[in-house]
PDB file of C-alpha atoms in Angstrom:
ATOM      1  CA  GLY R 194      52.830-123.142 133.262  1.00  0.00           C
ATOM      2  CA  GLN R 195      50.497-124.099 136.392  1.00  0.00           C
ATOM      3  CA  GLN R 196      46.896-123.863 135.634  1.00  0.00           C
ATOM      4  CA  LEU R 197      43.853-123.333 138.228  1.00  0.00           C
ATOM      5  CA  ASN R 198      40.160-124.673 137.087  1.00  0.00           C
ATOM      6  CA  GLN R 199      37.531-122.571 139.216  1.00  0.00           C
ATOM      7  CA  SER R 200      34.377-123.788 139.323  1.00  0.00           C
ATOM      8  CA  PRO R 201      31.215-122.490 139.126  1.00  0.00           C
ATOM      9  CA  GLN R 202      32.022-119.351 137.187  1.00  0.00           C
ATOM     10  CA  SER R 203      28.670-117.687 138.465  1.00  0.00           C
ATOM     11  CA  MET R 204      26.832-118.324 141.198  1.00  0.00           C
ATOM     12  CA  PHE R 205      22.749-116.893 141.849  1.00  0.00           C
ATOM     13  CA  ILE R 206      21.313-117.759 145.200  1.00  0.00           C
ATOM     14  CA  GLN R 207      18.879-116.740 147.567  1.00  0.00           C
ATOM     15  CA  GLU R 208      20.085-115.443 151.152  1.00  0.00           C
ATOM     16  CA  GLY R 209      20.567-118.016 153.835  1.00  0.00           C
ATOM     17  CA  GLU R 210      21.566-120.777 150.929  1.00  0.00           C
ATOM     18  CA  ASP R 211      24.732-122.722 151.501  1.00  0.00           C
ATOM     19  CA  VAL R 212      27.074-122.261 148.591  1.00  0.00           C
ATOM     20  CA  SER R 213      30.216-124.405 147.782  1.00  0.00           C
ATOM     21  CA  MET R 214      32.839-123.505 145.121  1.00  0.00           C
ATOM     22  CA  ASN R 215      36.157-125.415 144.240  1.00  0.00           C
ATOM     23  CA  CYS R 216      39.510-125.571 142.615  1.00  0.00           C
ATOM     24  CA  THR R 217      41.244-128.032 140.880  1.00  0.00           C
ATOM     25  CA  SER R 218      44.668-127.948 139.268  1.00  0.00           C
ATOM     26  CA  SER R 219      46.709-130.419 137.492  1.00  0.00           C
ATOM     27  CA  SER R 220      49.819-130.063 139.874  1.00  0.00           C
ATOM     28  CA  ILE R 221      50.335-129.829 143.525  1.00  0.00           C
ATOM     29  CA  PHE R 222      50.340-126.689 145.489  1.00  0.00           C
ATOM     30  CA  ASN R 223      51.872-126.359 149.280  1.00  0.00           C
ATOM     31  CA  THR R 224      49.539-123.692 149.977  1.00  0.00           C
ATOM     32  CA  TRP R 225      45.671-122.702 148.702  1.00  0.00           C
ATOM     33  CA  LEU R 226      44.548-119.724 149.713  1.00  0.00           C
ATOM     34  CA  TRP R 227      41.113-117.894 148.998  1.00  0.00           C
ATOM     35  CA  TYR R 228      40.665-114.524 148.696  1.00  0.00           C
ATOM     36  CA  LYS R 229      37.207-112.693 148.030  1.00  0.00           C
ATOM     37  CA  GLN R 230      37.234-109.240 145.959  1.00  0.00           C
ATOM     38  CA  ASP R 231      34.762-106.895 145.806  1.00  0.00           C
ATOM     39  CA  PRO R 232      34.461-104.051 143.095  1.00  0.00           C
ATOM     40  CA  GLY R 233      37.216-101.168 142.721  1.00  0.00           C
ATOM     41  CA  GLU R 234      39.029-102.791 146.010  1.00  0.00           C
ATOM     42  CA  GLY R 235      41.594-105.415 145.809  1.00  0.00           C
ATOM     43  CA  PRO R 236      41.914-109.350 146.514  1.00  0.00           C
ATOM     44  CA  VAL R 237      41.168-110.050 150.284  1.00  0.00           C
ATOM     45  CA  LEU R 238      42.096-113.181 152.109  1.00  0.00           C
ATOM     46  CA  LEU R 239      39.514-115.122 153.533  1.00  0.00           C
ATOM     47  CA  ILE R 240      41.472-118.688 154.501  1.00  0.00           C
ATOM     48  CA  ALA R 241      44.559-120.152 153.861  1.00  0.00           C
ATOM     49  CA  LEU R 242      45.534-123.441 154.357  1.00  0.00           C
ATOM     50  CA  TYR R 243      49.164-125.369 154.531  1.00  0.00           C
ATOM     51  CA  LYS R 244      48.449-129.165 154.928  1.00  0.00           C
ATOM     52  CA  ALA R 245      47.257-131.837 152.378  1.00  0.00           C
ATOM     53  CA  GLY R 246      43.635-132.966 154.012  1.00  0.00           C
ATOM     54  CA  GLU R 247      43.092-129.744 156.430  1.00  0.00           C
ATOM     55  CA  LEU R 248      39.742-128.336 156.738  1.00  0.00           C
ATOM     56  CA  THR R 249      39.972-124.880 158.284  1.00  0.00           C
ATOM     57  CA  SER R 250      36.672-122.332 159.182  1.00  0.00           C
ATOM     58  CA  ASN R 251      36.489-118.472 159.505  1.00  0.00           C
ATOM     59  CA  GLY R 252      32.889-117.687 160.821  1.00  0.00           C
ATOM     60  CA  ARG R 253      30.809-119.027 157.873  1.00  0.00           C
ATOM     61  CA  LEU R 254      33.342-119.994 155.532  1.00  0.00           C
ATOM     62  CA  THR R 255      35.272-123.791 155.653  1.00  0.00           C
ATOM     63  CA  ALA R 256      37.665-124.151 152.869  1.00  0.00           C
ATOM     64  CA  GLN R 257      39.711-127.681 152.499  1.00  0.00           C
ATOM     65  CA  PHE R 258      43.162-128.212 151.206  1.00  0.00           C
ATOM     66  CA  GLY R 259      42.289-131.827 148.958  1.00  0.00           C
ATOM     67  CA  ILE R 260      44.492-134.753 150.299  1.00  0.00           C
ATOM     68  CA  THR R 261      46.090-135.131 146.785  1.00  0.00           C
ATOM     69  CA  ARG R 262      47.258-131.248 147.108  1.00  0.00           C
ATOM     70  CA  LYS R 263      45.810-130.874 143.532  1.00  0.00           C
ATOM     71  CA  ASP R 264      42.029-129.123 144.837  1.00  0.00           C
ATOM     72  CA  SER R 265      40.204-127.290 147.105  1.00  0.00           C
ATOM     73  CA  PHE R 266      36.703-126.098 148.080  1.00  0.00           C
ATOM     74  CA  LEU R 267      35.264-123.346 149.748  1.00  0.00           C
ATOM     75  CA  ASN R 268      31.581-123.289 151.510  1.00  0.00           C
ATOM     76  CA  ILE R 269      29.919-120.690 152.697  1.00  0.00           C
ATOM     77  CA  SER R 270      26.955-121.279 154.594  1.00  0.00           C
ATOM     78  CA  ALA R 271      23.514-119.311 155.800  1.00  0.00           C
ATOM     79  CA  SER R 272      24.479-116.510 153.038  1.00  0.00           C
ATOM     80  CA  ILE R 273      23.950-112.927 153.390  1.00  0.00           C
ATOM     81  CA  PRO R 274      23.738-109.981 151.129  1.00  0.00           C
ATOM     82  CA  SER R 275      27.074-108.634 151.802  1.00  0.00           C
ATOM     83  CA  ASP R 276      28.711-111.861 150.723  1.00  0.00           C
ATOM     84  CA  VAL R 277      28.622-110.840 147.235  1.00  0.00           C
ATOM     85  CA  GLY R 278      31.770-110.592 144.965  1.00  0.00           C
ATOM     86  CA  ILE R 279      34.516-112.459 143.475  1.00  0.00           C
ATOM     87  CA  TYR R 280      36.066-115.296 145.050  1.00  0.00           C
ATOM     88  CA  PHE R 281      39.279-116.467 144.067  1.00  0.00           C
ATOM     89  CA  CYS R 282      41.375-119.396 144.539  1.00  0.00           C
ATOM     90  CA  ALA R 283      45.226-118.972 144.962  1.00  0.00           C
ATOM     91  CA  GLY R 284      47.867-121.811 144.685  1.00  0.00           C
ATOM     92  CA  GLN R 285      51.243-121.042 146.109  1.00  0.00           C
ATOM     93  CA  LEU R 286      54.214-123.729 145.250  1.00  0.00           C
ATOM     94  CA  SER R 287      56.692-122.421 147.158  1.00  0.00           C
ATOM     95  CA  GLY R 288      60.546-123.494 147.308  1.00  0.00           C
ATOM     96  CA  GLY R 289      63.054-121.426 146.806  1.00  0.00           C
ATOM     97  CA  SER R 290      62.833-118.171 146.388  1.00  0.00           C
ATOM     98  CA  ASN R 291      59.485-118.795 144.507  1.00  0.00           C
ATOM     99  CA  TYR R 292      56.018-117.881 146.182  1.00  0.00           C
ATOM    100  CA  LYS R 293      54.207-116.495 143.418  1.00  0.00           C
ATOM    101  CA  LEU R 294      50.445-117.058 143.637  1.00  0.00           C
ATOM    102  CA  THR R 295      48.477-118.872 140.924  1.00  0.00           C
ATOM    103  CA  PHE R 296      45.265-117.822 140.787  1.00  0.00           C
ATOM    104  CA  GLY R 297      41.838-119.432 139.639  1.00  0.00           C
ATOM    105  CA  LYS R 298      39.767-117.365 137.105  1.00  0.00           C
ATOM    106  CA  GLY R 299      36.822-116.749 139.884  1.00  0.00           C
ATOM    107  CA  THR R 300      33.398-117.607 141.212  1.00  0.00           C
ATOM    108  CA  LEU R 301      31.040-114.477 141.093  1.00  0.00           C
ATOM    109  CA  LEU R 302      28.563-114.730 143.676  1.00  0.00           C
ATOM    110  CA  THR R 303      25.207-113.154 143.396  1.00  0.00           C
ATOM    111  CA  VAL R 304      23.296-113.248 146.911  1.00  0.00           C
ATOM    112  CA  ASN R 305      19.140-112.082 146.447  1.00  0.00           C
ATOM    113  CA  PRO R 306      17.866-110.958 149.682  1.00  0.00           C
TER     114      PRO R 306
ATOM    115  CA  GLU Z  38      44.920-103.587 161.161  1.00  0.00           C
ATOM    116  CA  PRO Z  39      47.764-103.019 159.057  1.00  0.00           C
ATOM    117  CA  GLU Z  40      47.026-102.624 155.215  1.00  0.00           C
ATOM    118  CA  VAL Z  41      48.929-102.309 151.730  1.00  0.00           C
ATOM    119  CA  THR Z  42      48.544 -98.514 150.503  1.00  0.00           C
ATOM    120  CA  GLN Z  43      48.451 -97.995 146.693  1.00  0.00           C
ATOM    121  CA  THR Z  44      48.820 -94.499 145.036  1.00  0.00           C
ATOM    122  CA  PRO Z  45      47.394 -93.296 142.923  1.00  0.00           C
ATOM    123  CA  SER Z  46      43.971 -95.145 142.634  1.00  0.00           C
ATOM    124  CA  HIS Z  47      43.506 -94.228 138.696  1.00  0.00           C
ATOM    125  CA  GLN Z  48      46.331 -93.264 136.292  1.00  0.00           C
ATOM    126  CA  VAL Z  49      45.439 -92.024 133.059  1.00  0.00           C
ATOM    127  CA  THR Z  50      48.778 -92.090 130.428  1.00  0.00           C
ATOM    128  CA  GLN Z  51      49.366 -91.689 126.711  1.00  0.00           C
ATOM    129  CA  MET Z  52      50.942 -94.452 124.727  1.00  0.00           C
ATOM    130  CA  GLY Z  53      54.640 -94.425 125.175  1.00  0.00           C
ATOM    131  CA  GLN Z  54      54.759 -92.238 128.273  1.00  0.00           C
ATOM    132  CA  GLU Z  55      56.508 -94.034 131.495  1.00  0.00           C
ATOM    133  CA  VAL Z  56      54.539 -94.434 134.575  1.00  0.00           C
ATOM    134  CA  ILE Z  57      55.308 -95.306 138.145  1.00  0.00           C
ATOM    135  CA  LEU Z  58      53.122 -97.043 140.311  1.00  0.00           C
ATOM    136  CA  ARG Z  59      53.310 -96.714 144.176  1.00  0.00           C
ATOM    137  CA  CYS Z  60      52.604 -98.910 147.026  1.00  0.00           C
ATOM    138  CA  VAL Z  61      53.508 -99.003 150.675  1.00  0.00           C
ATOM    139  CA  PRO Z  62      53.640-102.424 152.362  1.00  0.00           C
ATOM    140  CA  ILE Z  63      52.626-103.721 155.333  1.00  0.00           C
ATOM    141  CA  SER Z  64      55.950-102.225 157.481  1.00  0.00           C
ATOM    142  CA  ASN Z  65      57.241-105.459 159.172  1.00  0.00           C
ATOM    143  CA  HIS Z  66      56.617-107.559 155.637  1.00  0.00           C
ATOM    144  CA  LEU Z  67      59.894-108.457 153.921  1.00  0.00           C
ATOM    145  CA  TYR Z  68      58.484-109.803 150.330  1.00  0.00           C
ATOM    146  CA  PHE Z  69      56.788-108.023 147.720  1.00  0.00           C
ATOM    147  CA  TYR Z  70      54.509-108.561 145.012  1.00  0.00           C
ATOM    148  CA  TRP Z  71      53.425-106.978 141.774  1.00  0.00           C
ATOM    149  CA  TYR Z  72      50.336-108.615 139.868  1.00  0.00           C
ATOM    150  CA  ARG Z  73      47.861-107.364 137.443  1.00  0.00           C
ATOM    151  CA  GLN Z  74      44.205-107.690 136.271  1.00  0.00           C
ATOM    152  CA  ILE Z  75      43.024-107.159 132.656  1.00  0.00           C
ATOM    153  CA  LEU Z  76      39.304-106.361 133.085  1.00  0.00           C
ATOM    154  CA  GLY Z  77      37.334-109.154 133.570  1.00  0.00           C
ATOM    155  CA  GLN Z  78      40.159-111.739 133.702  1.00  0.00           C
ATOM    156  CA  LYS Z  79      42.181-113.633 136.724  1.00  0.00           C
ATOM    157  CA  VAL Z  80      44.981-112.211 138.704  1.00  0.00           C
ATOM    158  CA  GLU Z  81      48.233-112.628 137.140  1.00  0.00           C
ATOM    159  CA  PHE Z  82      51.678-112.667 138.620  1.00  0.00           C
ATOM    160  CA  LEU Z  83      54.457-110.168 137.272  1.00  0.00           C
ATOM    161  CA  VAL Z  84      57.223-109.851 140.017  1.00  0.00           C
ATOM    162  CA  SER Z  85      58.617-110.762 143.636  1.00  0.00           C
ATOM    163  CA  PHE Z  86      60.625-108.773 145.365  1.00  0.00           C
ATOM    164  CA  TYR Z  87      62.725-109.875 148.437  1.00  0.00           C
ATOM    165  CA  ASN Z  88      66.333-108.077 149.743  1.00  0.00           C
ATOM    166  CA  ASN Z  89      66.214-105.459 147.221  1.00  0.00           C
ATOM    167  CA  GLU Z  90      66.254-107.718 144.430  1.00  0.00           C
ATOM    168  CA  ILE Z  91      64.029-109.193 142.303  1.00  0.00           C
ATOM    169  CA  SER Z  92      63.580-112.937 143.162  1.00  0.00           C
ATOM    170  CA  GLU Z  93      61.055-114.123 140.343  1.00  0.00           C
ATOM    171  CA  LYS Z  94      59.727-112.253 137.507  1.00  0.00           C
ATOM    172  CA  SER Z  95      56.898-113.485 134.852  1.00  0.00           C
ATOM    173  CA  GLU Z  96      56.926-113.622 131.642  1.00  0.00           C
ATOM    174  CA  ILE Z  97      54.619-110.140 131.297  1.00  0.00           C
ATOM    175  CA  PHE Z  98      57.563-108.617 133.434  1.00  0.00           C
ATOM    176  CA  ASP Z  99      59.565-108.068 130.334  1.00  0.00           C
ATOM    177  CA  ASP Z 100      62.720-105.442 129.705  1.00  0.00           C
ATOM    178  CA  GLN Z 101      59.710-102.083 129.579  1.00  0.00           C
ATOM    179  CA  PHE Z 102      59.260-103.083 133.549  1.00  0.00           C
ATOM    180  CA  SER Z 103      61.221-102.770 136.633  1.00  0.00           C
ATOM    181  CA  VAL Z 104      60.512-102.536 140.130  1.00  0.00           C
ATOM    182  CA  GLU Z 105      62.448-100.386 142.943  1.00  0.00           C
ATOM    183  CA  ARG Z 106      62.548-100.049 146.627  1.00  0.00           C
ATOM    184  CA  PRO Z 107      64.195 -96.534 147.025  1.00  0.00           C
ATOM    185  CA  ASP Z 108      63.829 -96.293 151.078  1.00  0.00           C
ATOM    186  CA  GLY Z 109      62.381 -98.195 153.625  1.00  0.00           C
ATOM    187  CA  SER Z 110      58.998 -98.085 152.925  1.00  0.00           C
ATOM    188  CA  ASN Z 111      57.978 -97.638 149.271  1.00  0.00           C
ATOM    189  CA  PHE Z 112      58.186-100.414 146.503  1.00  0.00           C
ATOM    190  CA  THR Z 113      57.177 -99.004 142.971  1.00  0.00           C
ATOM    191  CA  LEU Z 114      56.487-100.467 139.784  1.00  0.00           C
ATOM    192  CA  LYS Z 115      57.996 -98.393 136.420  1.00  0.00           C
ATOM    193  CA  ILE Z 116      56.632 -99.118 133.023  1.00  0.00           C
ATOM    194  CA  ARG Z 117      59.213 -97.534 130.833  1.00  0.00           C
ATOM    195  CA  SER Z 118      57.116 -96.919 127.575  1.00  0.00           C
ATOM    196  CA  THR Z 119      53.462 -97.834 127.983  1.00  0.00           C
ATOM    197  CA  LYS Z 120      51.598 -99.814 125.625  1.00  0.00           C
ATOM    198  CA  LEU Z 121      47.552 -99.906 124.905  1.00  0.00           C
ATOM    199  CA  GLU Z 122      47.866-103.848 126.318  1.00  0.00           C
ATOM    200  CA  ASP Z 123      49.232-102.498 129.493  1.00  0.00           C
ATOM    201  CA  SER Z 124      46.078-101.361 130.652  1.00  0.00           C
ATOM    202  CA  ALA Z 125      45.092-103.201 133.588  1.00  0.00           C
ATOM    203  CA  MET Z 126      44.350-102.712 137.731  1.00  0.00           C
ATOM    204  CA  TYR Z 127      47.776-103.422 139.284  1.00  0.00           C
ATOM    205  CA  PHE Z 128      47.930-104.784 142.538  1.00  0.00           C
ATOM    206  CA  CYS Z 129      50.819-104.543 145.162  1.00  0.00           C
ATOM    207  CA  ALA Z 130      50.995-107.200 147.751  1.00  0.00           C
ATOM    208  CA  SER Z 131      53.685-108.030 150.428  1.00  0.00           C
ATOM    209  CA  SER Z 132      53.887-111.177 152.974  1.00  0.00           C
ATOM    210  CA  LEU Z 133      55.826-111.773 156.335  1.00  0.00           C
ATOM    211  CA  ARG Z 134      57.288-114.305 154.944  1.00  0.00           C
ATOM    212  CA  GLY Z 135      57.508-116.024 151.524  1.00  0.00           C
ATOM    213  CA  GLN Z 136      55.486-119.079 152.678  1.00  0.00           C
ATOM    214  CA  GLN Z 137      53.170-116.316 154.632  1.00  0.00           C
ATOM    215  CA  PRO Z 138      49.712-115.079 153.036  1.00  0.00           C
ATOM    216  CA  GLN Z 139      49.763-112.164 150.780  1.00  0.00           C
ATOM    217  CA  HIS Z 140      47.832-109.313 151.363  1.00  0.00           C
ATOM    218  CA  PHE Z 141      47.185-106.626 148.663  1.00  0.00           C
ATOM    219  CA  GLY Z 142      46.044-103.252 147.574  1.00  0.00           C
ATOM    220  CA  ASP Z 143      42.963-102.033 146.616  1.00  0.00           C
ATOM    221  CA  GLY Z 144      45.079-101.513 143.409  1.00  0.00           C
ATOM    222  CA  THR Z 145      46.050 -98.572 140.400  1.00  0.00           C
ATOM    223  CA  ARG Z 146      43.837 -98.602 137.688  1.00  0.00           C
ATOM    224  CA  LEU Z 147      45.877 -97.729 134.504  1.00  0.00           C
ATOM    225  CA  SER Z 148      44.693 -96.584 131.329  1.00  0.00           C
ATOM    226  CA  ILE Z 149      47.012 -96.084 128.079  1.00  0.00           C
ATOM    227  CA  LEU Z 150      45.171 -94.096 125.773  1.00  0.00           C
TER     228      LEU Z 150
END
């Protein structure tokens, strides 16, 4: 099946720093999504990307859909303590009745105040 | 903001027993999903459901699993005879249409003893 490689596995940064994480795949996706998961909660949607090359922002978050449709990155600018959590990329190859999400293994972000 | 709700938040069950996990998707959404997350691992797709039937299922979703939408609001996942390896967080998700972003509930932690 399709596999997503997400990196880095974990990051430890100082408050105020920018951070970048990315996902790559051996096969294409039609949609890339980025979710954040806090302990004991479900994934919360941050950004959805639908077109190759698309660059989308949501506050301090910026994500891009790679031109080859096989990768995506997420940037967080000026990090704050509440950015702590696990960030997951997810790819969707939609077609027919196939809308399942394939998730990466996540990036654990720790922000030191 | 509308949200997906799941009950119970934690379910402890003896191996071999049946368990039913319940979800109330966002009210106007048409596509429903179950995912699971084994502790420390990535989120994995189990099944998608549309128009009162399963549209796709993964290898994990074997004959011990079933889903049902018994009325206009609930969406359930039943595990007929639980095994130790079924212990995981189970997330319900819904989307307005297949191509649109999936919104997740906070999950049910299933512990099999």
